[in-house]
Amino acid sequence: MSFPKDFKWGASSSSAQIEGAYDVDGKGLTTWDYEKKKINPGTCSFKYASDFYHHYKEDIALMAEMGFKMFRMSISWARIFPEGEGEVNEKGIQFYKDVFKECHKHGIEPLVTIYHFDLPAALEEKYNGWHSRKTGEAYVNYCKVLFENFKDDVHYWLTNNEYNVMIYYGAIDMMTGKANDLNALYNTGHIQLVYMAKAISLCHELCPDAKIGPAPNLCACYPATANPKDTIAAMNMEDLRNNMWVDPLVFGEYPKSINQYFKYNNIVLDIQDGDMETMKNCHPDFIGFNCYGDETIEHCDFYEMDWDSLVGADNRDMSYLVKLTEKPGVGKAISNPFFEVGEDGHKFDPYCIRVTARKLSDRYRLPVIITENGYGRPDTLEEDGSVHDRYRIEHLRRMIEEMNTGIEEGALLFGYCPWSAVDLVSTREGISKRYGFIYVDRDEDDEKAKTAEMKRYRKDSFYWYKNVIASNGEKLD
Ligand code: BG6
């Protein structure tokens, strides 16, 4: 195994999905806190989540027991600015100071996402969220407060989580956007890129010792066959799905191949004077990326998108995303027949990280870190407090093996933070879909969760990951 000596082993989380305490200590509401935003009937809300707010010491101690070098977490914007802008909530600042202190006490480096989907509701109401540059201005001001307050505590920052997925999931008003207005959706992406670039430059100015990068969701893009037309379709997809979300921050320009898709879909980015220069001059220190799988693309001739079949704003199942990946002007997504199959029958692509990390390293010549990757599914808590999640171990083991080969082949990977450290609330499937190394004892019932003890249990994957980290990736069985 050839993981670098100081490789950052850890895991990830996000404020809305883990913290709970949605209305405690002055926190404002976010677009995720409304009852009506409950995604799938029968699943819990984000209000109480895993109650990390009151369990952070215990959780961080468990992460330390696993040997974590890094913990990816996010700050809830509405805990710092209950209204998204204006008055700072000092109790919010104090909470994160305490969390960072706890991490450092255990030798864990916090990797801090500035904004992970949970927009302050006030900004959605006042400005229609990321449709307005006013939200961007509030964001940069929020970043300034973070950089000033946490200069000594945080050495690794991430800007916005999956700003590209927010486009694909645009129908969901809990994130931002309108279902059938691709032009508006892509413009929210452009606005985020411009203001993320401002945040990156501001970070360099205010925290010269810190490093900062973006955290898009990127995937391997494979051609369906050896037909050259499929290769071109896959290249188009890679430009639209991956490169257009990083190129502007590194090169100050969008890839040209997206133009045919934009033209076909009547998308015109509102690029204002100075936007591209702002992006070109921001110089991220590394690229963080969430990586769960692939897009396998075959050539297809242009066709009309049937928006009506994409159903309503609350439909966030995967088929919605898949349909959006059938992109006129790009190609058509098909399912990949070469996936590996786990013991429990789930299909997955362990090559996705290796392929994507190599491509990113070649294209940008910047260090890269995996900010998410993992396998969510229900787990069973046995009477003796054990959780036998062999399927998760098997999934992560294959990812780590391929990641290791990727490093040998030249990928500039410096860390791995799979999703997630502690069980948390899935964006679509409640708490029943679990990702953590640490089991949280609660179910979908919010009323019960309000007062539940939410006891923590070590899963089998906890002990396995502990050995992986202790052996720096040598012991994977
Ligand atoms: C990533 C998000 O896309 O996927 C996380 O950044 C999310 O917030 C994760 O939880 C897993 O997806 P899901 O839908 O199971 O929550």
Coordinates of N, CA and C in Angstrom, one line a residue, residues 133 136-137 139-141 143-144 147 159 191-206 212 249 272-275 277-283:
R133 N -27.8 37.6 -6.6 CA -26.5 37.9 -6.1 C -26.5 38.5 -4.7
G136 N -25.4 35.9 -2.6 CA -23.9 35.8 -2.7 C -23.2 36.8 -1.8
E137 N -23.7 38.0 -1.8 CA -23.1 39.0 -0.9 C -23.2 38.6 0.5
Y139 N -23.4 35.7 1.6 CA -22.5 34.6 1.8 C -21.1 35.0 2.1
V140 N -20.6 36.0 1.3 CA -19.2 36.4 1.5 C -19.1 37.1 2.8
N141 N -20.1 37.8 3.3 CA -20.1 38.5 4.6 C -20.0 37.4 5.7
C143 N -18.8 34.4 5.3 CA -17.4 33.8 5.2 C -16.5 34.7 6.0
K144 N -16.6 36.0 5.8 CA -15.7 36.9 6.5 C -15.7 36.7 8.0
F147 N -14.0 33.4 8.8 CA -12.5 33.5 8.7 C -12.0 34.3 9.9
T159 N -15.7 25.4 0.4 CA -16.7 26.4 0.1 C -18.1 25.8 0.2
I191 N -23.7 31.9 -10.2 CA -23.6 32.9 -9.0 C -22.8 32.2 -7.9
Q192 N -23.1 31.0 -7.6 CA -22.4 30.3 -6.5 C -20.9 30.3 -6.8
L193 N -20.5 29.9 -8.1 CA -19.1 29.9 -8.5 C -18.4 31.2 -8.2
V194 N -19.1 32.3 -8.7 CA -18.5 33.6 -8.6 C -18.3 34.0 -7.1
Y195 N -19.3 33.7 -6.2 CA -19.1 34.1 -4.8 C -18.2 33.1 -4.1
M196 N -18.2 31.9 -4.5 CA -17.2 31.0 -3.9 C -15.8 31.5 -4.2
A197 N -15.6 32.0 -5.4 CA -14.2 32.5 -5.8 C -13.9 33.7 -4.9
K198 N -14.9 34.5 -4.6 CA -14.6 35.7 -3.7 C -14.2 35.1 -2.3
A199 N -14.9 34.1 -1.9 CA -14.7 33.5 -0.6 C -13.3 32.9 -0.5
I200 N -12.9 32.3 -1.6 CA -11.5 31.7 -1.6 C -10.4 32.8 -1.5
S201 N -10.6 33.9 -2.2 CA -9.6 35.0 -2.2 C -9.6 35.6 -0.8
L202 N -10.8 35.8 -0.2 CA -10.9 36.4 1.1 C -10.2 35.5 2.1
C203 N -10.4 34.2 2.0 CA -9.8 33.3 2.9 C -8.2 33.4 2.9
H204 N -7.7 33.5 1.6 CA -6.3 33.7 1.5 C -5.8 35.0 2.1
E205 N -6.6 36.0 2.1 CA -6.3 37.3 2.6 C -6.3 37.2 4.2
L206 N -7.4 36.7 4.7 CA -7.6 36.7 6.2 C -6.9 35.6 6.9
I212 N -8.0 26.2 1.2 CA -9.4 26.2 0.9 C -9.6 25.7 -0.5
L249 N -12.9 28.0 -11.6 CA -12.1 28.4 -10.4 C -10.6 28.2 -10.6
Q272 N -21.3 38.6 -15.7 CA -21.2 40.1 -15.6 C -19.7 40.5 -15.6
D273 N -19.5 41.8 -15.8 CA -18.1 42.2 -15.9 C -17.3 41.8 -14.6
G274 N -16.2 41.3 -14.8 CA -15.3 40.9 -13.7 C -15.5 39.5 -13.2
D275 N -16.7 38.8 -13.5 CA -16.9 37.5 -13.0 C -15.8 36.5 -13.3
E277 N -12.7 37.0 -14.2 CA -11.4 37.4 -13.6 C -11.4 37.0 -12.2
T278 N -12.6 37.3 -11.5 CA -12.7 36.9 -10.1 C -12.4 35.5 -9.9
M279 N -12.9 34.7 -10.8 CA -12.7 33.2 -10.7 C -11.3 32.8 -11.0
K280 N -10.8 33.4 -12.1 CA -9.4 33.1 -12.5 C -8.4 33.4 -11.4
N281 N -8.7 34.5 -10.7 CA -7.7 34.9 -9.7 C -7.8 34.3 -8.3
C282 N -8.7 33.4 -8.1 CA -9.0 32.9 -6.7 C -8.0 31.8 -6.2
H283 N -7.5 31.0 -7.2 CA -6.5 30.0 -6.8 C -6.8 29.0 -5.7

